[in-house]
Short mmCIF file of C-alpha atoms in Angstrom, two decimals:
data_model
loop_
_atom_site.label_atom_id
_atom_site.label_comp_id
_atom_site.label_asym_id
_atom_site.label_seq_id
_atom_site.Cartn_x
_atom_site.Cartn_y
_atom_site.Cartn_z
CA ASP A 757 10.43 -30.59 15.98
CA THR A 758 8.49 -27.00 16.98
CA GLY A 759 7.45 -26.66 13.69
CA VAL A 760 6.89 -22.72 11.90
CA SER A 761 6.55 -19.82 14.28
CA GLN A 762 5.34 -17.16 13.44
CA ASP A 763 4.98 -13.64 15.56
CA PRO A 764 2.71 -11.49 16.10
CA ARG A 765 -0.58 -13.67 15.79
CA HIS A 766 -2.39 -10.01 14.89
CA LYS A 767 -1.37 -6.90 14.73
CA ILE A 768 -3.65 -4.26 14.58
CA THR A 769 -2.38 -0.63 12.56
CA LYS A 770 -3.53 2.76 11.32
CA ARG A 771 -2.87 2.96 7.26
CA GLY A 772 0.13 4.50 6.38
CA GLN A 773 2.13 2.72 9.88
CA ASN A 774 4.98 0.64 8.97
CA VAL A 775 4.56 -3.71 10.43
CA THR A 776 7.24 -6.92 10.91
CA PHE A 777 6.46 -10.34 10.72
CA ARG A 778 8.46 -12.55 11.79
CA CYS A 779 8.90 -16.38 11.16
CA ASP A 780 10.51 -18.98 12.18
CA PRO A 781 10.63 -22.59 10.56
CA ILE A 782 11.21 -25.72 10.77
CA SER A 783 14.64 -26.54 12.48
CA GLU A 784 17.06 -26.87 9.78
CA HIS A 785 14.47 -26.83 6.41
CA ASN A 786 16.08 -25.41 3.52
CA ARG A 787 13.35 -23.14 2.05
CA LEU A 788 10.83 -20.51 3.63
CA TYR A 789 7.92 -18.95 1.95
CA TRP A 790 5.48 -16.27 2.70
CA TYR A 791 2.23 -16.02 1.33
CA ARG A 792 -0.74 -14.04 2.02
CA GLN A 793 -4.40 -14.57 2.08
CA THR A 794 -7.73 -13.34 2.12
CA LEU A 795 -11.30 -14.22 3.22
CA GLY A 796 -12.93 -17.49 0.72
CA GLN A 797 -9.85 -17.64 -1.14
CA GLY A 798 -6.98 -19.78 -1.40
CA PRO A 799 -3.02 -18.35 0.20
CA GLU A 800 -1.34 -16.77 -2.38
CA PHE A 801 2.13 -16.51 -2.83
CA LEU A 802 4.47 -14.11 -1.85
CA THR A 803 8.20 -14.85 -1.69
CA TYR A 804 10.45 -17.75 -0.54
CA PHE A 805 13.52 -17.98 0.53
CA GLN A 806 16.42 -21.63 -0.54
CA ASN A 807 18.12 -20.24 3.22
CA GLU A 808 19.43 -16.51 2.98
CA ALA A 809 19.03 -15.66 -0.91
CA GLN A 810 15.73 -14.44 -1.57
CA LEU A 811 15.20 -16.57 -5.06
CA GLU A 812 11.77 -15.32 -6.07
CA LYS A 813 9.12 -12.72 -6.01
CA SER A 814 5.48 -13.13 -6.29
CA ARG A 815 3.82 -9.00 -8.74
CA LEU A 816 1.88 -9.06 -5.42
CA LEU A 817 4.76 -7.86 -3.51
CA SER A 818 5.57 -4.44 -4.17
CA ASP A 819 7.45 -1.93 -3.41
CA ARG A 820 6.22 -1.21 0.06
CA PHE A 821 7.41 -4.94 1.07
CA SER A 822 9.99 -5.84 1.90
CA ALA A 823 11.05 -9.41 3.45
CA GLU A 824 15.35 -11.14 4.59
CA ARG A 825 15.90 -14.37 5.81
CA PRO A 826 19.77 -13.42 7.27
CA LYS A 827 21.79 -16.17 8.11
CA GLY A 828 19.00 -18.85 6.77
CA SER A 829 17.33 -19.25 9.75
CA PHE A 830 14.28 -16.44 10.45
CA SER A 831 12.73 -13.97 8.36
CA THR A 832 11.00 -10.98 8.32
CA LEU A 833 7.99 -9.43 5.96
CA GLU A 834 7.56 -5.77 6.16
CA ILE A 835 5.11 -4.06 5.07
CA GLN A 836 5.82 0.06 4.52
CA ARG A 837 2.97 2.84 4.45
CA THR A 838 0.15 0.51 4.89
CA GLU A 839 -3.24 0.03 3.60
CA GLN A 840 -6.39 -0.96 3.68
CA GLY A 841 -5.63 -3.55 0.90
CA ASP A 842 -3.28 -5.30 2.90
CA SER A 843 -5.67 -6.12 5.10
CA ALA A 844 -4.76 -10.49 5.06
CA MET A 845 -3.46 -12.85 7.10
CA TYR A 846 0.11 -13.81 6.60
CA LEU A 847 1.38 -17.22 6.57
CA CYS A 848 4.99 -18.72 6.68
CA ALA A 849 5.90 -22.15 5.24
CA SER A 850 8.65 -24.19 5.63
CA SER A 851 9.91 -27.09 3.59
CA PRO A 852 13.46 -28.86 4.04
CA GLY A 853 16.02 -29.95 0.79
CA GLN A 854 16.09 -28.30 -2.98
CA GLY A 855 15.44 -29.18 -5.63
CA ASP A 856 12.75 -31.37 -6.57
CA SER A 857 8.95 -30.54 -5.32
CA ASN A 858 8.14 -33.50 -4.09
CA GLN A 859 7.89 -31.87 -0.72
CA PRO A 860 4.90 -30.38 0.99
CA GLN A 861 5.56 -27.01 2.84
CA HIS A 862 4.00 -27.02 6.86
CA PHE A 863 2.42 -23.62 7.54
CA GLY A 864 2.95 -21.76 10.53
CA ASP A 865 -0.46 -20.24 12.82
CA GLY A 866 -0.04 -16.80 10.78
CA THR A 867 -0.14 -13.55 11.61
CA ARG A 868 -2.91 -11.20 10.81
CA LEU A 869 -3.40 -8.11 9.92
CA SER A 870 -6.07 -4.90 10.44
CA ILE A 871 -5.87 -2.06 8.60
CA LEU A 872 -8.02 0.55 10.07
CA GLN B 1467 -8.91 -20.26 -16.55
CA LYS B 1468 -7.81 -20.73 -13.38
CA GLU B 1469 -4.54 -22.73 -12.38
CA VAL B 1470 -6.06 -24.13 -10.10
CA GLU B 1471 -9.95 -25.16 -9.46
CA GLN B 1472 -12.64 -26.55 -6.96
CA ASN B 1473 -16.24 -25.92 -6.03
CA SER B 1474 -15.89 -22.82 -3.09
CA GLY B 1475 -19.26 -25.09 -1.59
CA PRO B 1476 -20.39 -25.53 0.40
CA LEU B 1477 -20.69 -29.15 0.79
CA SER B 1478 -22.62 -30.41 2.99
CA VAL B 1479 -22.49 -33.99 4.55
CA PRO B 1480 -24.57 -36.59 7.25
CA GLU B 1481 -21.96 -37.86 9.48
CA GLY B 1482 -21.38 -41.23 8.61
CA ALA B 1483 -20.86 -40.09 4.72
CA ILE B 1484 -18.52 -40.28 2.63
CA ALA B 1485 -17.34 -37.01 1.70
CA SER B 1486 -16.09 -36.05 -2.04
CA LEU B 1487 -13.95 -33.50 -2.75
CA ASN B 1488 -12.02 -31.92 -5.73
CA CYS B 1489 -9.42 -30.21 -7.99
CA THR B 1490 -8.59 -29.84 -11.54
CA TYR B 1491 -5.97 -28.67 -12.68
CA SER B 1492 -3.79 -27.03 -15.62
CA ASP B 1493 -0.71 -27.69 -15.71
CA ARG B 1494 0.00 -30.50 -17.46
CA GLY B 1495 3.65 -31.10 -16.38
CA SER B 1496 2.48 -30.61 -12.14
CA GLN B 1497 3.88 -33.85 -10.64
CA SER B 1498 2.58 -33.32 -6.95
CA PHE B 1499 -0.60 -32.37 -5.45
CA PHE B 1500 -1.52 -32.06 -2.00
CA TRP B 1501 -4.77 -32.29 0.14
CA TYR B 1502 -4.63 -29.02 2.94
CA ARG B 1503 -7.44 -29.19 6.05
CA GLN B 1504 -7.98 -25.40 7.39
CA TYR B 1505 -10.72 -24.42 10.47
CA SER B 1506 -11.96 -20.90 10.57
CA GLY B 1507 -9.34 -18.78 11.81
CA LYS B 1508 -6.40 -21.34 11.33
CA SER B 1509 -3.67 -21.75 9.22
CA PRO B 1510 -3.57 -24.31 6.59
CA GLU B 1511 -2.41 -28.03 7.32
CA LEU B 1512 -1.36 -30.99 5.11
CA ILE B 1513 -3.02 -34.44 5.31
CA MET B 1514 -2.32 -36.03 1.96
CA SER B 1515 -0.09 -35.53 -0.80
CA ILE B 1516 0.63 -37.70 -3.71
CA TYR B 1517 2.18 -37.76 -6.38
CA SER B 1518 1.02 -41.00 -8.73
CA ASN B 1519 -2.13 -42.45 -10.17
CA GLY B 1520 -4.21 -43.98 -8.83
CA ASP B 1521 -5.51 -44.44 -5.23
CA LYS B 1522 -3.77 -43.27 -2.00
CA GLU B 1523 -5.28 -44.05 1.39
CA ASP B 1524 -4.19 -42.85 4.60
CA GLY B 1525 -6.47 -43.95 7.58
CA ARG B 1526 -10.17 -42.11 6.71
CA PHE B 1527 -8.96 -39.96 4.06
CA THR B 1528 -8.20 -41.27 -0.04
CA ALA B 1529 -6.40 -39.06 -2.40
CA GLN B 1530 -7.93 -40.34 -5.35
CA LEU B 1531 -4.92 -39.06 -9.44
CA ASN B 1532 -5.46 -39.12 -13.11
CA LYS B 1533 -3.20 -37.09 -14.14
CA ALA B 1534 -4.61 -37.82 -18.15
CA SER B 1535 -7.81 -36.32 -16.39
CA GLN B 1536 -6.24 -33.24 -14.52
CA TYR B 1537 -7.60 -34.58 -11.46
CA VAL B 1538 -7.38 -35.20 -8.19
CA SER B 1539 -9.71 -35.11 -5.83
CA LEU B 1540 -9.67 -36.22 -2.11
CA LEU B 1541 -12.34 -38.65 0.29
CA ILE B 1542 -13.29 -38.46 3.43
CA ARG B 1543 -14.89 -41.73 4.99
CA ASP B 1544 -17.07 -41.29 7.78
CA SER B 1545 -17.02 -37.66 7.73
CA GLN B 1546 -17.08 -36.35 11.13
CA PRO B 1547 -18.24 -32.58 12.13
CA SER B 1548 -14.55 -32.53 13.19
CA ASP B 1549 -14.20 -32.73 9.26
CA SER B 1550 -15.64 -29.15 8.89
CA ALA B 1551 -13.61 -26.51 7.30
CA THR B 1552 -12.40 -25.81 4.07
CA TYR B 1553 -10.33 -27.87 2.12
CA LEU B 1554 -6.80 -26.64 -0.17
CA CYS B 1555 -5.91 -27.78 -3.24
CA ALA B 1556 -2.47 -27.09 -3.72
CA VAL B 1557 0.11 -27.35 -6.30
CA PRO B 1558 3.62 -26.70 -6.89
CA ARG B 1559 5.14 -24.23 -9.42
CA GLU B 1560 8.43 -23.94 -11.22
CA TYR B 1561 11.42 -24.71 -9.52
CA GLY B 1562 10.99 -23.42 -5.92
CA ASN B 1563 8.32 -24.96 -5.63
CA LYS B 1564 5.46 -22.18 -4.59
CA LEU B 1565 1.95 -23.72 -3.89
CA VAL B 1566 -0.62 -22.23 -6.57
CA PHE B 1567 -4.01 -23.28 -4.02
CA GLY B 1568 -7.68 -23.83 -5.07
CA ALA B 1569 -10.16 -20.90 -3.40
CA GLY B 1570 -11.20 -24.16 -1.55
CA THR B 1571 -14.24 -26.38 -0.36
CA ILE B 1572 -15.79 -25.95 3.24
CA LEU B 1573 -16.79 -28.95 3.91
CA ARG B 1574 -20.10 -28.71 6.76
CA VAL B 1575 -20.64 -32.07 8.39
CA LYS B 1576 -24.39 -32.67 9.55
CA SER B 1577 -24.61 -34.84 13.29
#
């Protein structure tokens, strides 16, 4: 069990560019979540997948954001036409199984995005 | 009212003391509660989960849950400087278990 892996760890880009982040969950974890965290705040939910199906998206996730989880394994989060307000830590988490709410989520190290 | 509320701190305690961190939540139907520790610049790390009223102990950590009062707390005994971090309270919401986090409490343990 190697834990949740995220790549890259840091991304610096100019406003207006597109960026893509990758998350590899703990193997055999069916659920994968994306969160965003800004300084002084707790993580905020963006979207989650049950296997390959994207089941919920937050209102925080504008049309510039898209996430995929092909084949129910790794996931990608893409931000198009980045804006200053997109600067944040993007966190991926995974949890096993389906159904009940008793299974904790385990987080990756995050991708810190800085928009110049 | 926010769904999950925490005192932002900082909470300063001397080394060896008990640190008490508090969290209130708004949804009476909540069933699970998690405490995460987050060091500066790092990601949240799960340290405690609690599902039933009462206390749950794990080493120096004790989580306390009172569903009637919609209150969950985390006690850290024999606090160490390495415990200095932000502690996040998280509650799963709705089907899919997306976590709703408080803003976190900054804990500083002074040696």
